[in-house]
PDB file of C-alpha atoms in Angstrom:
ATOM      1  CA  UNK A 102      16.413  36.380  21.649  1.00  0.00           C
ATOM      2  CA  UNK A 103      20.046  37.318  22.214  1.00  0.00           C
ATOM      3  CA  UNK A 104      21.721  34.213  21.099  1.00  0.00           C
ATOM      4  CA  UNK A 105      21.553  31.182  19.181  1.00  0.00           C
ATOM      5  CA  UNK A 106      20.329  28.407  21.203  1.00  0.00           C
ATOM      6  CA  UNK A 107      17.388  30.711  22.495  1.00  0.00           C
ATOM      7  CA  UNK A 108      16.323  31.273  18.895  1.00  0.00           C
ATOM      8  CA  UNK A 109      17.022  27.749  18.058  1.00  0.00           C
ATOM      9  CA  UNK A 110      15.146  26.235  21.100  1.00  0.00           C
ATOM     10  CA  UNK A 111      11.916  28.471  20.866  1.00  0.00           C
ATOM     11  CA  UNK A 112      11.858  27.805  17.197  1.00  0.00           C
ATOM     12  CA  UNK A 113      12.374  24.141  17.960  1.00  0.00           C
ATOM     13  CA  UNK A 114       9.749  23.834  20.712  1.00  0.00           C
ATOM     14  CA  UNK A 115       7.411  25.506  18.893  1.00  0.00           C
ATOM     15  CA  UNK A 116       7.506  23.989  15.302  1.00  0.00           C
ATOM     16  CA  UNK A 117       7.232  20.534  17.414  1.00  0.00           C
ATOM     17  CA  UNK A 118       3.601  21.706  19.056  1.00  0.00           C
ATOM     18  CA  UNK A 119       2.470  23.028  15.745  1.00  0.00           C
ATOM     19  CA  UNK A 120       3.222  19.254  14.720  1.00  0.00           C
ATOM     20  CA  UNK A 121       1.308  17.837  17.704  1.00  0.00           C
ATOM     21  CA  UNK A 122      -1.759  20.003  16.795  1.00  0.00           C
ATOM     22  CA  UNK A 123      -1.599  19.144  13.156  1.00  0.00           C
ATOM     23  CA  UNK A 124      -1.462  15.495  13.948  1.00  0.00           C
ATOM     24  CA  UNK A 125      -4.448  16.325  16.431  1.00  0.00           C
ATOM     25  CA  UNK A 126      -6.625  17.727  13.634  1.00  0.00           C
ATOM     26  CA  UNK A 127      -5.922  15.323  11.392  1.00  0.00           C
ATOM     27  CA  UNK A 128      -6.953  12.252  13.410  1.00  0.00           C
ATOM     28  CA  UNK A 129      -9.975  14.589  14.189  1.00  0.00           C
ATOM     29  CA  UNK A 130     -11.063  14.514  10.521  1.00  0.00           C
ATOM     30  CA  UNK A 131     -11.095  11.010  10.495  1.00  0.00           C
ATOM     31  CA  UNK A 132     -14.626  11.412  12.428  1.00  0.00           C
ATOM     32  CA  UNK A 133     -16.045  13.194   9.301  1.00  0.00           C
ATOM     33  CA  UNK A 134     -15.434  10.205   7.181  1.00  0.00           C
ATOM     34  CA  UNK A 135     -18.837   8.101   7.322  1.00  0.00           C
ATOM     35  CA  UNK A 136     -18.121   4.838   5.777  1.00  0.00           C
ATOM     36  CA  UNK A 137     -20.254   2.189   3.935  1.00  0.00           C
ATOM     37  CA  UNK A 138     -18.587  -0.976   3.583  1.00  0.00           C
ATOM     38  CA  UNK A 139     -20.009  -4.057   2.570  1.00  0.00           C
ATOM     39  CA  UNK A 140     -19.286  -7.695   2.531  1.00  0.00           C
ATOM     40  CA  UNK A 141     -20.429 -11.000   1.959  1.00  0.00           C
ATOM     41  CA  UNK A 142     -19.116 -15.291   2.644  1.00  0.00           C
ATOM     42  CA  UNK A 143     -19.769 -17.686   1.157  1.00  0.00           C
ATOM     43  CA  UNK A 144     -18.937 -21.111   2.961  1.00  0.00           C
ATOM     44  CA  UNK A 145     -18.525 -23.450  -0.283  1.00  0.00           C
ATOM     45  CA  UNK A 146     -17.784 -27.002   1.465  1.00  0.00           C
ATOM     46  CA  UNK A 147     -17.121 -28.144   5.069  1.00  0.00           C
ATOM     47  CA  UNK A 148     -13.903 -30.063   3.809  1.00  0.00           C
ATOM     48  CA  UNK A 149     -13.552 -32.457   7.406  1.00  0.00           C
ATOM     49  CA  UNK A 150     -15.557 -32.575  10.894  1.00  0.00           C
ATOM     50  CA  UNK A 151     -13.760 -34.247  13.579  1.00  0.00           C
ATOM     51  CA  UNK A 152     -13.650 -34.692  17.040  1.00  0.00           C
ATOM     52  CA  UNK A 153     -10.274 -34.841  18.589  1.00  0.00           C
ATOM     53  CA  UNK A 154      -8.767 -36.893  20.874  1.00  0.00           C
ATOM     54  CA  UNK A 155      -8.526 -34.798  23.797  1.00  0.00           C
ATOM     55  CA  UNK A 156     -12.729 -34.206  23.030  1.00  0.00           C
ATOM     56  CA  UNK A 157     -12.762 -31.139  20.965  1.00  0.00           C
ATOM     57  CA  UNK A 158     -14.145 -30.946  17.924  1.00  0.00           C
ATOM     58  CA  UNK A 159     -12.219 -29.550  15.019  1.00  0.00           C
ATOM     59  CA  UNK A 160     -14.130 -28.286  11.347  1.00  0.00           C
ATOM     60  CA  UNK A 161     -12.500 -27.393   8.438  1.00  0.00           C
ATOM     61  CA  UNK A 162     -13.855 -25.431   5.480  1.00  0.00           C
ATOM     62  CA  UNK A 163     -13.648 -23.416   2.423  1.00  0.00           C
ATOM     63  CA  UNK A 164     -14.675 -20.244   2.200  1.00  0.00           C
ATOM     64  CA  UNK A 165     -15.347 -17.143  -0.313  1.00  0.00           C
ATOM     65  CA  UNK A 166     -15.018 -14.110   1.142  1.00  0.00           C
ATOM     66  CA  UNK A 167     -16.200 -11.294  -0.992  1.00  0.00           C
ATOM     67  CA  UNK A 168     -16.056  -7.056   0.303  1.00  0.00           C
ATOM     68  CA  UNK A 169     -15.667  -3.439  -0.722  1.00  0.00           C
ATOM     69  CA  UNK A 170     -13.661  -1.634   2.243  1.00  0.00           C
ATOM     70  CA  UNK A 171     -12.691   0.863   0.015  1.00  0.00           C
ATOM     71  CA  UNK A 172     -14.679   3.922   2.163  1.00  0.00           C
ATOM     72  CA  UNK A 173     -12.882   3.285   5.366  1.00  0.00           C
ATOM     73  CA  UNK A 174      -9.612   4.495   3.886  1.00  0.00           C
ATOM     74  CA  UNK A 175      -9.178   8.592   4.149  1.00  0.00           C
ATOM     75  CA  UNK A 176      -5.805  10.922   4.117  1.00  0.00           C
ATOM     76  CA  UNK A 177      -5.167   9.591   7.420  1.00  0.00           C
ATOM     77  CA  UNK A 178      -5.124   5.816   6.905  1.00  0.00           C
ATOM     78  CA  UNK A 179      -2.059   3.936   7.165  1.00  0.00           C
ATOM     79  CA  UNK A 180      -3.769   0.077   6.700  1.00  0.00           C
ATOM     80  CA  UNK A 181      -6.879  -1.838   7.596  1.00  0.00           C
ATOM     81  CA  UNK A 182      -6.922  -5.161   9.550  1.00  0.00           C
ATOM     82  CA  UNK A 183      -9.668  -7.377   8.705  1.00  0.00           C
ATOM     83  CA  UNK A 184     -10.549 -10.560  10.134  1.00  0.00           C
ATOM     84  CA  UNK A 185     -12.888 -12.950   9.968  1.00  0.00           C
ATOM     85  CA  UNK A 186     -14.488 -14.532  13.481  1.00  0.00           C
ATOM     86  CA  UNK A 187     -17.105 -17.283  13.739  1.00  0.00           C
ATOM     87  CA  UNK A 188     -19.682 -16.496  16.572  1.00  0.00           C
ATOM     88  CA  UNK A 189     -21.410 -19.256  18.426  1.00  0.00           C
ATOM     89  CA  UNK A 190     -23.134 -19.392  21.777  1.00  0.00           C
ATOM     90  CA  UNK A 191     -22.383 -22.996  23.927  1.00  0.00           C
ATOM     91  CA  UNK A 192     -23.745 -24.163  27.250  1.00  0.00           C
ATOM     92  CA  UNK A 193     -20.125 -23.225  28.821  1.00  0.00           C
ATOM     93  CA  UNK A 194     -19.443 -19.976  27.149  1.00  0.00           C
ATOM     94  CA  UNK A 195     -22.147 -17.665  26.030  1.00  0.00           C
ATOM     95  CA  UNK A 196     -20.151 -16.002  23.184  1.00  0.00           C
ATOM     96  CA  UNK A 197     -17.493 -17.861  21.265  1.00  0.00           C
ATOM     97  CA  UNK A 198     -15.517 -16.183  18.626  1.00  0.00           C
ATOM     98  CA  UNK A 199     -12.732 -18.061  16.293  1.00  0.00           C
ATOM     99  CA  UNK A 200     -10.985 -16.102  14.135  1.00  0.00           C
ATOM    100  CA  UNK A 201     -11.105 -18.071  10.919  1.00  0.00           C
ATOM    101  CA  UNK A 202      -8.899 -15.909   8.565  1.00  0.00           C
ATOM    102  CA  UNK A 203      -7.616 -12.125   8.458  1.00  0.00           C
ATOM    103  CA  UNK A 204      -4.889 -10.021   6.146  1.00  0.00           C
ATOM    104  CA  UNK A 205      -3.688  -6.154   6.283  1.00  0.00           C
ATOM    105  CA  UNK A 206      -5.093  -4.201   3.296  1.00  0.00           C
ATOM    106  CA  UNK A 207      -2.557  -1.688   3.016  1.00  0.00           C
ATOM    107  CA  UNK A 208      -4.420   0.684   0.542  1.00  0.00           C
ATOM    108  CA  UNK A 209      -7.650   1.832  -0.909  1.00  0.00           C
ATOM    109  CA  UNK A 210      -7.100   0.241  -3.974  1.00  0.00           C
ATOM    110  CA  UNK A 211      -6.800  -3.447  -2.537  1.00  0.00           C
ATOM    111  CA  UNK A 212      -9.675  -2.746  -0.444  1.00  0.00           C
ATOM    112  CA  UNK A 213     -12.088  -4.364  -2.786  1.00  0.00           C
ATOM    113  CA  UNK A 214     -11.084  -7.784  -2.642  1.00  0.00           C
ATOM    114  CA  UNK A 215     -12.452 -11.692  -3.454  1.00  0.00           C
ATOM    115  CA  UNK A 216     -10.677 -14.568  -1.773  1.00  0.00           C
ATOM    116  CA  UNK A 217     -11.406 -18.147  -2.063  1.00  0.00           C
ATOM    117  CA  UNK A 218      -9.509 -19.699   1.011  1.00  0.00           C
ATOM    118  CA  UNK A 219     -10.100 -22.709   3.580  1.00  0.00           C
ATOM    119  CA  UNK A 220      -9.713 -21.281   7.242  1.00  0.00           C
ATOM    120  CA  UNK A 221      -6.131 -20.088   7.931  1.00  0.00           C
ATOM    121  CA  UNK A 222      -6.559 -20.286  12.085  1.00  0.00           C
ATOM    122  CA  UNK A 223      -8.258 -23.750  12.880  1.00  0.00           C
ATOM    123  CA  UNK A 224     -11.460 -24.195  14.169  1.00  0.00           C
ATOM    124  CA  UNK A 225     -11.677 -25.750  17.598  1.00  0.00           C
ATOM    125  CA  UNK A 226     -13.920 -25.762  19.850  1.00  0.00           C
ATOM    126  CA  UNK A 227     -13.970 -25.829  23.667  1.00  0.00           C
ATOM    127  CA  UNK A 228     -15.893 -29.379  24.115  1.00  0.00           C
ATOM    128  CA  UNK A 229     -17.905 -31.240  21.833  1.00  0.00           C
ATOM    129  CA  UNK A 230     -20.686 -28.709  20.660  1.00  0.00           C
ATOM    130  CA  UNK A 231     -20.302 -28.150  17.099  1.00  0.00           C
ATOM    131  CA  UNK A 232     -22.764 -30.698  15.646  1.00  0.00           C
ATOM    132  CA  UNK A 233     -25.403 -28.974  14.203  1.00  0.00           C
ATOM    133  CA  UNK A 234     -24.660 -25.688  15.749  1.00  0.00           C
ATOM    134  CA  UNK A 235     -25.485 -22.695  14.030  1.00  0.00           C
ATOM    135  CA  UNK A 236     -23.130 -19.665  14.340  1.00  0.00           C
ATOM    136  CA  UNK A 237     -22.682 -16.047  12.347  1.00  0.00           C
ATOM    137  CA  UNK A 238     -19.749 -15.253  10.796  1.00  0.00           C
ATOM    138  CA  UNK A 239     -18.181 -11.724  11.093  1.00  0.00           C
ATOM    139  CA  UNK A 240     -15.929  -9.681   9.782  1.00  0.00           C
ATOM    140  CA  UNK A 241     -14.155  -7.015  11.978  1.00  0.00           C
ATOM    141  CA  UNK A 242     -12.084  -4.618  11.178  1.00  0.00           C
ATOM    142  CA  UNK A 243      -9.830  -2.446  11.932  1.00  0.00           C
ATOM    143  CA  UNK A 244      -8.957   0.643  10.620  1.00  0.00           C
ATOM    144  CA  UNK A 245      -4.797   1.987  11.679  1.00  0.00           C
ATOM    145  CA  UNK A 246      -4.446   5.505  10.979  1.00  0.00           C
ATOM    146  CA  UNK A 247      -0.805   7.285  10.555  1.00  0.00           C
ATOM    147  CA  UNK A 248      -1.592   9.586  13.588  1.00  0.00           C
ATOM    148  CA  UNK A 249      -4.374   9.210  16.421  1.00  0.00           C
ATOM    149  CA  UNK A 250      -7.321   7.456  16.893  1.00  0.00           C
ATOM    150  CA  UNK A 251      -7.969   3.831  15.747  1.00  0.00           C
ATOM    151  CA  UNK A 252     -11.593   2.921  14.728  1.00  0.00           C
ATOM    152  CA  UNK A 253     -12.489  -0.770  14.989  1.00  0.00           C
ATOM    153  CA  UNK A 254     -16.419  -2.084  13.442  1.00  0.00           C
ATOM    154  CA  UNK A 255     -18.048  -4.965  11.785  1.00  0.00           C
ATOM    155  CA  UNK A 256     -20.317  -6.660  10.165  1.00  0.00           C
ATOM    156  CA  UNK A 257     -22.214  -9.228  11.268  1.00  0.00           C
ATOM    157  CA  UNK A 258     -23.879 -12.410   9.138  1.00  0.00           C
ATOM    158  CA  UNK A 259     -26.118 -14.935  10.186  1.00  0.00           C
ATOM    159  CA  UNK A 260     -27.205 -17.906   9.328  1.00  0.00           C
ATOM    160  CA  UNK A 261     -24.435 -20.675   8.640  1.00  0.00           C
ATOM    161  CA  UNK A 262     -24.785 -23.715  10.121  1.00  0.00           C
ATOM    162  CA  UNK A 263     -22.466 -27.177  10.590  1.00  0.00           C
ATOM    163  CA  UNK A 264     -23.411 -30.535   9.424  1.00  0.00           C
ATOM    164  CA  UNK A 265     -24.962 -32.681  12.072  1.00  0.00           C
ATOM    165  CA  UNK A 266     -22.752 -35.558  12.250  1.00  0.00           C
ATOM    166  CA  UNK A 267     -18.851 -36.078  11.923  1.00  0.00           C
ATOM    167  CA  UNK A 268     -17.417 -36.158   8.192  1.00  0.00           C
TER     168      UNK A 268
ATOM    169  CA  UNK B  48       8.798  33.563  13.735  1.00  0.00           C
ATOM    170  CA  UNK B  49       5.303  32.363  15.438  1.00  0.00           C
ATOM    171  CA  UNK B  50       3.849  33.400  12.223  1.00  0.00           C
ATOM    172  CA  UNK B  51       6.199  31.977   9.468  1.00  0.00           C
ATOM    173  CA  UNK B  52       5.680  28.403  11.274  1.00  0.00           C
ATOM    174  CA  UNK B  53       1.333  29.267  12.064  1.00  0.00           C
ATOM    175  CA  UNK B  54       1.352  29.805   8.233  1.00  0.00           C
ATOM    176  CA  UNK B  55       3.183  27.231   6.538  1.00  0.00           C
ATOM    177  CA  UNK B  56       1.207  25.044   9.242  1.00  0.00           C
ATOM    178  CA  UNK B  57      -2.157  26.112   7.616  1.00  0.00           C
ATOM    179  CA  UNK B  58      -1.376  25.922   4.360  1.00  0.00           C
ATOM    180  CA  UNK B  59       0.575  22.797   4.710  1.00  0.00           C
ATOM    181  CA  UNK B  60      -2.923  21.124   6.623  1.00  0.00           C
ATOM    182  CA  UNK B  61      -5.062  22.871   4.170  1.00  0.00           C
ATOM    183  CA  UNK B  62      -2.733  21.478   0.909  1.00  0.00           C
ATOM    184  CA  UNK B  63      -2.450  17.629   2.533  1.00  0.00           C
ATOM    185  CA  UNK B  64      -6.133  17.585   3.461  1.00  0.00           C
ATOM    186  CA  UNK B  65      -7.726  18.843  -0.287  1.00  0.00           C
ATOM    187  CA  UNK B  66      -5.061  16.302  -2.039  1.00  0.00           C
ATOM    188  CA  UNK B  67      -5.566  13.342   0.398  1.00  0.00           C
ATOM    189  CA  UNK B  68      -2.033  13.230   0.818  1.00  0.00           C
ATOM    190  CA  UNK B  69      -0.259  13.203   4.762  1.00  0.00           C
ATOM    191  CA  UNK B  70       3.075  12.882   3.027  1.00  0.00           C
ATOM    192  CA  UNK B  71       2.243  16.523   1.722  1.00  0.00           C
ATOM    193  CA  UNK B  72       1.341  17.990   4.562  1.00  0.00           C
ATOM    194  CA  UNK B  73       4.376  16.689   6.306  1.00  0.00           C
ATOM    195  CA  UNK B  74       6.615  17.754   3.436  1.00  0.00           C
ATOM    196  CA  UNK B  75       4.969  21.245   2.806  1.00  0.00           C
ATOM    197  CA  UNK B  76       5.536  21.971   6.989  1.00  0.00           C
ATOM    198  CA  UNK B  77       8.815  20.693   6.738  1.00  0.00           C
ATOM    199  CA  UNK B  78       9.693  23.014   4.154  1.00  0.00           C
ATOM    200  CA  UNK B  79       8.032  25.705   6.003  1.00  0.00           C
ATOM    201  CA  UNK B  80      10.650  25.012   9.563  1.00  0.00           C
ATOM    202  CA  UNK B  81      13.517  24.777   7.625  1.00  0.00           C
ATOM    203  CA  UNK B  82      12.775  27.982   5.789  1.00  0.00           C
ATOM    204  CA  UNK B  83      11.962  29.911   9.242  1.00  0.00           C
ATOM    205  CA  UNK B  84      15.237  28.467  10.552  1.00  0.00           C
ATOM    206  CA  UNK B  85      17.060  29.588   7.796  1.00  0.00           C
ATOM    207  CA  UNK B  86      15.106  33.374   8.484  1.00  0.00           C
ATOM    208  CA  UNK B  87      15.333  33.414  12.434  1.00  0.00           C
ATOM    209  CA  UNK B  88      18.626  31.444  13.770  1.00  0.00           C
ATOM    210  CA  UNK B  89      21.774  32.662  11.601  1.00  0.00           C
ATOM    211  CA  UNK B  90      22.649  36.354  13.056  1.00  0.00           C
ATOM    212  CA  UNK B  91      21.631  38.385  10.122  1.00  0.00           C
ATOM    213  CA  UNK B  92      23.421  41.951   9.341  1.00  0.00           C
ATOM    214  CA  UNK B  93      20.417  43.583   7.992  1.00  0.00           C
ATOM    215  CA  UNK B  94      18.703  43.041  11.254  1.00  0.00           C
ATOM    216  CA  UNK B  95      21.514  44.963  12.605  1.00  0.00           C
ATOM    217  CA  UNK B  96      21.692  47.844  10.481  1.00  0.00           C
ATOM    218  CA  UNK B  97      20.543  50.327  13.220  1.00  0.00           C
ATOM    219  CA  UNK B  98      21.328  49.217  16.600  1.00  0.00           C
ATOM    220  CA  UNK B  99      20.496  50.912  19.909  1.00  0.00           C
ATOM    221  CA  UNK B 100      22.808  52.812  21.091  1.00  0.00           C
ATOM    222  CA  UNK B 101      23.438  51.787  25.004  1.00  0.00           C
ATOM    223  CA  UNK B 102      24.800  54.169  27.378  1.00  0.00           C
ATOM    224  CA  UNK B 103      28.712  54.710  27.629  1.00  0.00           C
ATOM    225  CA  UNK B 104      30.089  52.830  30.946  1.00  0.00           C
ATOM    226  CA  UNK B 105      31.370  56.518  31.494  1.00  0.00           C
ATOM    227  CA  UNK B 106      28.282  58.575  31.570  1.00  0.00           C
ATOM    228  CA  UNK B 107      26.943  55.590  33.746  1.00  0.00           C
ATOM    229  CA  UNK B 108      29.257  56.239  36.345  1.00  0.00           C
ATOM    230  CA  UNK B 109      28.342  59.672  36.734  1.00  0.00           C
ATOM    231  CA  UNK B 110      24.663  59.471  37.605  1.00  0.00           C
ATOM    232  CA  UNK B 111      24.051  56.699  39.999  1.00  0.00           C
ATOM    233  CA  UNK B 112      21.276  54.377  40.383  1.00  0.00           C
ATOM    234  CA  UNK B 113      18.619  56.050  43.025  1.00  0.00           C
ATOM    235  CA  UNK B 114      18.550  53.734  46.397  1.00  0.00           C
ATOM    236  CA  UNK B 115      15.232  52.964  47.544  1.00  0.00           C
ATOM    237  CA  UNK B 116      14.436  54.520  51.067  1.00  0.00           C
ATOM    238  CA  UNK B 117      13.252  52.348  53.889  1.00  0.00           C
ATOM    239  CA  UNK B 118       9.000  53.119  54.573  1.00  0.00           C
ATOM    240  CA  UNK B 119       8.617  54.107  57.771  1.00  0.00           C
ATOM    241  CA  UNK B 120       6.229  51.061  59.410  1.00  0.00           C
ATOM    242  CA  UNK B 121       6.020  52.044  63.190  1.00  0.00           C
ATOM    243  CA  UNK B 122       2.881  54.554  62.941  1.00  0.00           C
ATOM    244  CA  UNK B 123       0.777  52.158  61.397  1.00  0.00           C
ATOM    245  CA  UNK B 124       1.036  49.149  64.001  1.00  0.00           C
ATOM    246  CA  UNK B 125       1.047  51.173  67.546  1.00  0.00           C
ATOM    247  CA  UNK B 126      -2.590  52.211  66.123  1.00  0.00           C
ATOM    248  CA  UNK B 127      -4.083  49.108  65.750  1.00  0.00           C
ATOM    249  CA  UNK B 128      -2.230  47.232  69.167  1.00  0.00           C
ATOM    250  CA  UNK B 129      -4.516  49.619  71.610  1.00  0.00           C
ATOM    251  CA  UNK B 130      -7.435  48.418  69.819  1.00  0.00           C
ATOM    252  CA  UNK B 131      -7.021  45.066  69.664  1.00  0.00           C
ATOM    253  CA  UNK B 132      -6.536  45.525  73.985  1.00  0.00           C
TER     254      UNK B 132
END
């Protein structure tokens, strides 16, 4: 340790893997975080049905999407993606998912949240299948932390269904 | 050194993770390089206060470094070449 760039460089290197293991231990206490979010939607009014020219059918709707995300934030969260997907099954595909709407939630605080909204994304489907199809709607999220792992889950509703004829 | 950076390490994990703050943790090990910088890097005096004293080039010359003498290998292999015929 005889000059300045020695000290300097083994200080350096090892301040920098003191950082790599802090950043390792605290993307390792995300796993003791056990969350319990819920949430709820609401769809209010299936504002148009229509099938397109090119044969697809196209809904559009309003929603109210209602949920308390607030226990998937800890230390170590920088945001949370949400979206929300619609789930059907078709004879061409057996699992279709449109993502209807999503947003960042960038704290705890706006993690309890009530939006009234029609679909952002459209709905469209692949073919002509949507009359009285019945699909579950769920919401996925996804939870960015500032250093590691990134834990993704959702929750799943059933029971919506679509008009049977074109509005 | 090791242990300036360990510590403020620790507490600067232990400090961020009871306050739910990263930004602390960051900040508190920040604080804790800079300060062992400012201890290790810059060549202190009072480290210096009672250096070794080397040997004078002078008294060096006068008692030379010992030369190592060759082993002698030769006994070794002419017994094991007649058993090996």
């Amino acid at each position: 340790m005889h000059s300045f760039g020695y000290r300097a460089n083994a200080l350096l290197t090892f301040a920098l893997t003191i950082l790599a293991l802090m950043c390792a231990m605290a993307s390792f206490s995300d796993n003791l975080n056990h969350p319990t979010p819920t949430a709820q939607v609401q769809v209010l009014n299936i504002n148009w049905f229509q099938k397109q020219p090119n044969g697809n059918d196209e809904v559009s709707m309003t929603l109210n999407i209602s949920a308390d995300l607030q226990s998937l934030f800890t230390w170590n969260t920088k945001q949370v993606f949400v979206f929300l997907a619609a789930e059907y099954e078709t004879p061409k595909n057996s699992l279709n998912q449109i993502s209807l709407w999503d947003g960042i939630i960038p704290a705890k605080d706006n993690a309890k949240f009530w939006i009234h909204t029609s679909n952002k994304y459209r709905f469209i489907d692949q073919g002509s299948n949507l009359r009285g199809k019945e699909f579950n709607l769920t919401l996925h999220w996804h939870v960015m932390p500032k250093t590691g792992k990134m834990f993704a889950d959702k929750i799943v509703m059933s029971g919506y269904s679509l008009p049977e004829e074109y509005r | 050194m090791q242990i300036l950076l360990l510590a403020s390490a620790v507490v600067g994990f232990g400090a961020g993770y009871v306050l739910g703050s990263f930004q602390m943790m960051i900040l508190i090990y920040a604080g804790g390089v800079v300060l062992t910088t400012l201890v290790t890097i810059p060549n202190w005096p009072f480290f210096n206060r009672h250096p070794l004293k080397w040997l004078d080039p002078s008294e060096a010359e006068k008692h030379p470094k010992p030369q190592p003498q060759p082993q002698p290998q030769q006994p070794v292999s002419s017994k094991k070449k007649p058993s090996k015929k």
